[in-house]
């Protein structure tokens, strides 16, 4: 058993409002999720979520890829920043970039993402619009491990959300986001206790 000083140390990657990050930190403060938020990083120095993280007393860092000669330089600096804060796990929550080799290889099997659809359906951008365009009756959210593909890593947890005929992208996005806030922390809680991947199936130990 880890003592409290050895809680799994988690970095958050955000690009915007950061409501998933805030929802997860709330569960940490309530004692329902035993992790240590190590740092919140954004590729967008103007991200609203950075202010929420500061309010919660979590170290923040922000720099855009445009400040670096190559994408690799950007990610190497990101890895150094995360490591400097003792990061073991990386939780992407509304981080609007594909992670590349430097980050993926620095945290093998320890990077999570949340996506607003039931993957493998509707990967990529504008998942809610894709959902409405396809006319499906059930959608939801997916927490998955990050690999080199776009929303292709092994699935940890999914929550279903019904699609009504009257739904718009906005109303559906709200419902899915509500489900995300109650899904992500549960998924983190599961995987940090240990897991293995059998075929494509994530098995919690
Ligand atoms: C969420 O819908 C998430 O699924 C997607 O981006 C959105 C981020 O929202 N990847 P927030 O920044 O956590 O509020």
mmCIF file of N, CA, C and O in Angstrom, residues 1-2 6 47 58 62 85 89 108 115 147 161 163 174 178-179 184 197:
data_model
loop_
_atom_site.group_PDB
_atom_site.id
_atom_site.type_symbol
_atom_site.label_atom_id
_atom_site.label_comp_id
_atom_site.label_asym_id
_atom_site.label_seq_id
_atom_site.Cartn_x
_atom_site.Cartn_y
_atom_site.Cartn_z
ATOM 1 N N UNK A 1 0.852 -1.214 0.000
ATOM 2 C CA UNK A 1 0.000 0.000 0.000
ATOM 3 C C UNK A 1 0.881 1.255 0.000
ATOM 4 O O UNK A 1 1.827 1.335 0.778
ATOM 5 N N UNK A 2 0.562 2.226 -0.855
ATOM 6 C CA UNK A 2 1.329 3.478 -0.862
ATOM 7 C C UNK A 2 0.877 4.343 0.294
ATOM 8 O O UNK A 2 -0.312 4.379 0.609
ATOM 9 N N UNK A 6 3.020 9.015 -1.437
ATOM 10 C CA UNK A 6 3.360 8.282 -2.657
ATOM 11 C C UNK A 6 2.152 8.065 -3.565
ATOM 12 O O UNK A 6 2.123 7.108 -4.317
ATOM 13 N N UNK A 47 -5.856 29.525 -21.768
ATOM 14 C CA UNK A 47 -6.904 28.548 -21.408
ATOM 15 C C UNK A 47 -7.539 28.891 -20.055
ATOM 16 O O UNK A 47 -6.831 29.101 -19.067
ATOM 17 N N UNK A 58 -2.842 24.090 -7.748
ATOM 18 C CA UNK A 58 -2.025 23.142 -8.518
ATOM 19 C C UNK A 58 -1.060 23.928 -9.417
ATOM 20 O O UNK A 58 -1.478 24.907 -10.053
ATOM 21 N N UNK A 62 2.322 26.663 -19.206
ATOM 22 C CA UNK A 62 1.683 26.801 -20.524
ATOM 23 C C UNK A 62 2.679 27.363 -21.530
ATOM 24 O O UNK A 62 3.377 28.330 -21.233
ATOM 25 N N UNK A 85 7.927 17.857 -12.439
ATOM 26 C CA UNK A 85 6.883 17.870 -11.414
ATOM 27 C C UNK A 85 6.542 16.471 -10.918
ATOM 28 O O UNK A 85 5.516 16.269 -10.273
ATOM 29 N N UNK A 89 1.499 9.715 -14.321
ATOM 30 C CA UNK A 89 0.360 9.504 -15.212
ATOM 31 C C UNK A 89 0.006 10.815 -15.906
ATOM 32 O O UNK A 89 0.129 11.880 -15.295
ATOM 33 N N UNK A 108 4.900 5.343 -20.928
ATOM 34 C CA UNK A 108 4.280 4.197 -21.616
ATOM 35 C C UNK A 108 3.126 3.589 -20.809
ATOM 36 O O UNK A 108 3.282 3.301 -19.620
ATOM 37 N N UNK A 115 -13.045 11.098 -24.708
ATOM 38 C CA UNK A 115 -13.582 11.485 -26.022
ATOM 39 C C UNK A 115 -15.114 11.473 -25.950
ATOM 40 O O UNK A 115 -15.696 10.556 -25.369
ATOM 41 N N UNK A 147 -2.567 6.034 -27.760
ATOM 42 C CA UNK A 147 -1.469 5.475 -28.554
ATOM 43 C C UNK A 147 -1.179 6.470 -29.689
ATOM 44 O O UNK A 147 -1.638 7.604 -29.641
ATOM 45 N N UNK A 161 -25.155 7.675 -23.359
ATOM 46 C CA UNK A 161 -26.054 8.834 -23.276
ATOM 47 C C UNK A 161 -27.063 8.693 -24.424
ATOM 48 O O UNK A 161 -26.654 8.546 -25.579
ATOM 49 N N UNK A 163 -29.611 9.702 -27.350
ATOM 50 C CA UNK A 163 -29.751 10.850 -28.251
ATOM 51 C C UNK A 163 -31.238 11.021 -28.551
ATOM 52 O O UNK A 163 -31.893 10.086 -29.027
ATOM 53 N N UNK A 174 -23.759 19.052 -23.952
ATOM 54 C CA UNK A 174 -23.986 19.257 -22.502
ATOM 55 C C UNK A 174 -24.218 17.936 -21.798
ATOM 56 O O UNK A 174 -23.656 17.658 -20.741
ATOM 57 N N UNK A 178 -21.699 16.118 -19.041
ATOM 58 C CA UNK A 178 -22.171 15.724 -17.711
ATOM 59 C C UNK A 178 -21.740 14.277 -17.419
ATOM 60 O O UNK A 178 -21.243 13.967 -16.337
ATOM 61 N N UNK A 179 -21.911 13.424 -18.410
ATOM 62 C CA UNK A 179 -21.487 12.013 -18.243
ATOM 63 C C UNK A 179 -19.962 11.924 -18.098
ATOM 64 O O UNK A 179 -19.446 11.139 -17.287
ATOM 65 N N UNK A 184 -14.688 10.112 -15.892
ATOM 66 C CA UNK A 184 -13.216 10.174 -15.972
ATOM 67 C C UNK A 184 -12.556 9.796 -14.638
ATOM 68 O O UNK A 184 -11.623 8.998 -14.593
ATOM 69 N N UNK A 197 -3.467 -5.186 -20.507
ATOM 70 C CA UNK A 197 -4.279 -5.184 -21.729
ATOM 71 C C UNK A 197 -4.155 -6.556 -22.365
ATOM 72 O O UNK A 197 -3.061 -6.995 -22.717
#
